[in-house]
PDB file of C-alpha atoms in Angstrom:
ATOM      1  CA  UNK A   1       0.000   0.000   0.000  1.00 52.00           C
ATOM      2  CA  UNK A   2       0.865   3.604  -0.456  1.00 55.00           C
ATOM      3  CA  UNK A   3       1.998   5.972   2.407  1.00 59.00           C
ATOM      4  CA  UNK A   4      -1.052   7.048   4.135  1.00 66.00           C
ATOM      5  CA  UNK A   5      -2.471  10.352   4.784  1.00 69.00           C
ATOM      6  CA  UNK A   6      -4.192  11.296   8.037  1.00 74.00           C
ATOM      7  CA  UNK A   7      -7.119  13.407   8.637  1.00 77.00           C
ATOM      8  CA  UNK A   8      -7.125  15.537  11.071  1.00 82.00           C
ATOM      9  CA  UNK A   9      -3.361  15.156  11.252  1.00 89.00           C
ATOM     10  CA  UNK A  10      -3.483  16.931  14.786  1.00 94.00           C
ATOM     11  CA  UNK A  11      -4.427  14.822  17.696  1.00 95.00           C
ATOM     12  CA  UNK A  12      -4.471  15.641  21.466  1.00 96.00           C
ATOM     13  CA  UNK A  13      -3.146  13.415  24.268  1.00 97.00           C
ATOM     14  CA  UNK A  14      -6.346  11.411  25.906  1.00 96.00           C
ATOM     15  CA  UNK A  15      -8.697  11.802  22.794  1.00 96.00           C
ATOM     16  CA  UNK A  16     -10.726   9.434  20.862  1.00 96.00           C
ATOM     17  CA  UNK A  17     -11.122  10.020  17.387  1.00 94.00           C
ATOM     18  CA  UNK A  18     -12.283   9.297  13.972  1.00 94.00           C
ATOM     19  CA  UNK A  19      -9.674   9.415  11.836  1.00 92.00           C
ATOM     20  CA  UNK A  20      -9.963   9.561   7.949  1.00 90.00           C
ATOM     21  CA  UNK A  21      -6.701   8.337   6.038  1.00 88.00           C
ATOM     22  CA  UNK A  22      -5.770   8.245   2.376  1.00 86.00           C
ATOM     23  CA  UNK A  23      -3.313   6.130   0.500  1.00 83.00           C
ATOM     24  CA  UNK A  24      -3.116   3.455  -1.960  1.00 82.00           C
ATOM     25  CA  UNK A  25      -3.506  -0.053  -2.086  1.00 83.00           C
ATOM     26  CA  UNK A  26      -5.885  -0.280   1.108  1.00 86.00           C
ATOM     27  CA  UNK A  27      -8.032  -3.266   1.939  1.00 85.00           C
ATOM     28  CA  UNK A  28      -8.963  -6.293   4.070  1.00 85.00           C
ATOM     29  CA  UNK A  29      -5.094  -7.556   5.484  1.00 86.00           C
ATOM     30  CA  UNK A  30      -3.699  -3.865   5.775  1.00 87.00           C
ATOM     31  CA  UNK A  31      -2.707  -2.740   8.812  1.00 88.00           C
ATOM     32  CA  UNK A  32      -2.906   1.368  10.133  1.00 88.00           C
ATOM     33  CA  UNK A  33       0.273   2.010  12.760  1.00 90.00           C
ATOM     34  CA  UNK A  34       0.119   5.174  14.351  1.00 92.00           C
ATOM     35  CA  UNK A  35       3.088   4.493  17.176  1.00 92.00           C
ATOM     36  CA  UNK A  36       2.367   2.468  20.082  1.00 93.00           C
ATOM     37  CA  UNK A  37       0.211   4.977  22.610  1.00 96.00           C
ATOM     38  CA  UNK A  38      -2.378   5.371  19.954  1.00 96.00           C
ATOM     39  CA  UNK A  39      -4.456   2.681  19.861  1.00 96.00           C
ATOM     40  CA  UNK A  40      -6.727   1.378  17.271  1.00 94.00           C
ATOM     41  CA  UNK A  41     -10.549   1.590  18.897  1.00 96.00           C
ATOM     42  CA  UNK A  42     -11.754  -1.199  15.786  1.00 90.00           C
ATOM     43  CA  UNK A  43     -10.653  -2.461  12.271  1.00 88.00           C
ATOM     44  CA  UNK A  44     -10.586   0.087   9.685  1.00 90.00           C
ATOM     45  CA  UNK A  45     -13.192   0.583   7.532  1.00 91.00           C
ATOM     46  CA  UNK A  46     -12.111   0.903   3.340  1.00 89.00           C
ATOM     47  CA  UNK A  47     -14.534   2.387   1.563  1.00 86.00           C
ATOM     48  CA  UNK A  48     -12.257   1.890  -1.857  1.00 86.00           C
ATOM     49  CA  UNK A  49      -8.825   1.232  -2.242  1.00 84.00           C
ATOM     50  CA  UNK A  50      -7.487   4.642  -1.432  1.00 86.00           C
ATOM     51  CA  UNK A  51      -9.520   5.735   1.660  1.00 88.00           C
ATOM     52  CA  UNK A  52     -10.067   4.133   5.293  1.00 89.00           C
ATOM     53  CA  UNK A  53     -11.744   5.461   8.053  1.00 92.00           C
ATOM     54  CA  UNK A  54     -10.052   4.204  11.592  1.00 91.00           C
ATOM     55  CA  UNK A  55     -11.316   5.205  15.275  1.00 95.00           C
ATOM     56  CA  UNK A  56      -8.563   5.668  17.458  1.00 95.00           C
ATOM     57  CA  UNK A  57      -7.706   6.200  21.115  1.00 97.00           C
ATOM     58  CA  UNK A  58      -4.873   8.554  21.997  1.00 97.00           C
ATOM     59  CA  UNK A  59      -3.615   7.849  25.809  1.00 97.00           C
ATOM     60  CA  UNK A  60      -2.916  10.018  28.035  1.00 97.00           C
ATOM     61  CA  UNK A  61       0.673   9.548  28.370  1.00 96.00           C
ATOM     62  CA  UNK A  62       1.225   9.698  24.490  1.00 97.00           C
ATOM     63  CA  UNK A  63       4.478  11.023  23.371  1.00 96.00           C
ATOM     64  CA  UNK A  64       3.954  14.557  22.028  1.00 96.00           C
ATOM     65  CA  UNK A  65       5.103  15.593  18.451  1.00 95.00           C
ATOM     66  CA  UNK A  66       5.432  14.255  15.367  1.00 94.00           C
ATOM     67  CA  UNK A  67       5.569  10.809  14.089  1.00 91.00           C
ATOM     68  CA  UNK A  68       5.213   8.864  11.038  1.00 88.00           C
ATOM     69  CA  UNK A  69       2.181   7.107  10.139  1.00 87.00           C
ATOM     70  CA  UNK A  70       2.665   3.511   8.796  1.00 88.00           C
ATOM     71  CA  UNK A  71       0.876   0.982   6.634  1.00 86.00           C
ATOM     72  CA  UNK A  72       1.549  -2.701   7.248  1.00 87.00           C
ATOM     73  CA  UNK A  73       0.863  -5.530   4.629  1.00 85.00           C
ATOM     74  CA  UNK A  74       2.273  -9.230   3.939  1.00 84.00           C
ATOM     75  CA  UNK A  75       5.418  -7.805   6.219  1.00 80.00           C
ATOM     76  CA  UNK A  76       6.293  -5.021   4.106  1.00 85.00           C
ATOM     77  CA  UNK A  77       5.773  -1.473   5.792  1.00 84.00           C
ATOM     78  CA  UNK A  78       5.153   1.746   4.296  1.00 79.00           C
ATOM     79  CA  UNK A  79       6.042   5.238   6.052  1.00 77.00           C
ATOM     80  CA  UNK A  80       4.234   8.849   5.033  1.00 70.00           C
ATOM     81  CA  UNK A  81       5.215  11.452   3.653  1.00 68.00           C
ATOM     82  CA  UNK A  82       2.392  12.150   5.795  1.00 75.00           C
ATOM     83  CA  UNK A  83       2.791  12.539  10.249  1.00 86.00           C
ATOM     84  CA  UNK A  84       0.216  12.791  12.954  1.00 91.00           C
ATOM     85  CA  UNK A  85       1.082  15.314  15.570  1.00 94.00           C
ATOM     86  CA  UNK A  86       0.580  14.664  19.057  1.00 96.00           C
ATOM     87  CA  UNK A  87      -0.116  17.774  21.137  1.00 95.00           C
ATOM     88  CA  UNK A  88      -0.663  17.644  24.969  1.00 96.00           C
ATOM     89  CA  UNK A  89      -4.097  17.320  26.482  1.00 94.00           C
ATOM     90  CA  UNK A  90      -6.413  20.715  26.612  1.00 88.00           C
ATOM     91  CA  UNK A  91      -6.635  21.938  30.132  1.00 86.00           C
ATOM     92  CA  UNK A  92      -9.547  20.795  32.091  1.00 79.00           C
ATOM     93  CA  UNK A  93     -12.410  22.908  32.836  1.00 74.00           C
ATOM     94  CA  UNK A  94     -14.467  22.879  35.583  1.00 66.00           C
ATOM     95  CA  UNK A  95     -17.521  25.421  36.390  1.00 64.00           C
ATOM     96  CA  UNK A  96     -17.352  27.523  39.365  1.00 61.00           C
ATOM     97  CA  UNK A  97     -20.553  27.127  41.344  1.00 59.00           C
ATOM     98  CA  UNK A  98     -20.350  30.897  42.698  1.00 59.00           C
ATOM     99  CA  UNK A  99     -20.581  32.517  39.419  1.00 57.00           C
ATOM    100  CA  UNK A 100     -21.918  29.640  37.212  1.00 56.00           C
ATOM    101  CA  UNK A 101     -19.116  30.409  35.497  1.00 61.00           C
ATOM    102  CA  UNK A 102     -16.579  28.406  33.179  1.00 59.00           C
ATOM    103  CA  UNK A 103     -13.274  28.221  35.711  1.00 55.00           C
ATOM    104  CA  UNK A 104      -9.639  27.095  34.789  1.00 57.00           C
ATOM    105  CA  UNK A 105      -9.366  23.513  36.090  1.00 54.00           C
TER     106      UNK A 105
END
């Protein structure tokens, strides 16, 4: 398969998400690698040979920045061009009963 192509490309630390990728070559026996603390949620779905939709879990304790996102068949692996960036989780919010306001967390 060709090197795949992430959508979004930007992920943050602790999110699930559906994630649409582009490449060539895809089907039923290709593997999606996007490093070892994001986790695939289920099996890709291929629409076609050239698009797969894939719900992933980022954990919390991901490493942030970029890495290369992978495509594994029969042994053989291909890299991007194309990364996923890891970014670190948003900052909690919590509401602050006093005001009913929206308060850093």
């Amino acid at each position: 398969p060709g090197a795949p192509l992430p959508l979004p490309a930007v992920l943050r630390r602790g999110e699930e998400v559906e994630l649409r990728v582009s490449g060539r070559g895809f089907g039923p026996g290709v593997r999606l690698y996007f490093g070892r603390d994001v986790a695939l949620v289920a099996l890709p779905r291929f629409s076609d040979s050239g698009h797969a939709v894939v719900k992933v879990f980022v954990a919390p304790t991901a490493r942030t920045g970029l890495r290369d996102v992978q495509t594994i068949t029969k042994g053989k692996r291909a890299r991007g061009p194309a990364q996923l960036q890891i970014l670190p989780a948003l900052p909690k919010r919590v509401l602050n009963s006093a005001s009913g306001q929206d308060a850093p967390g």
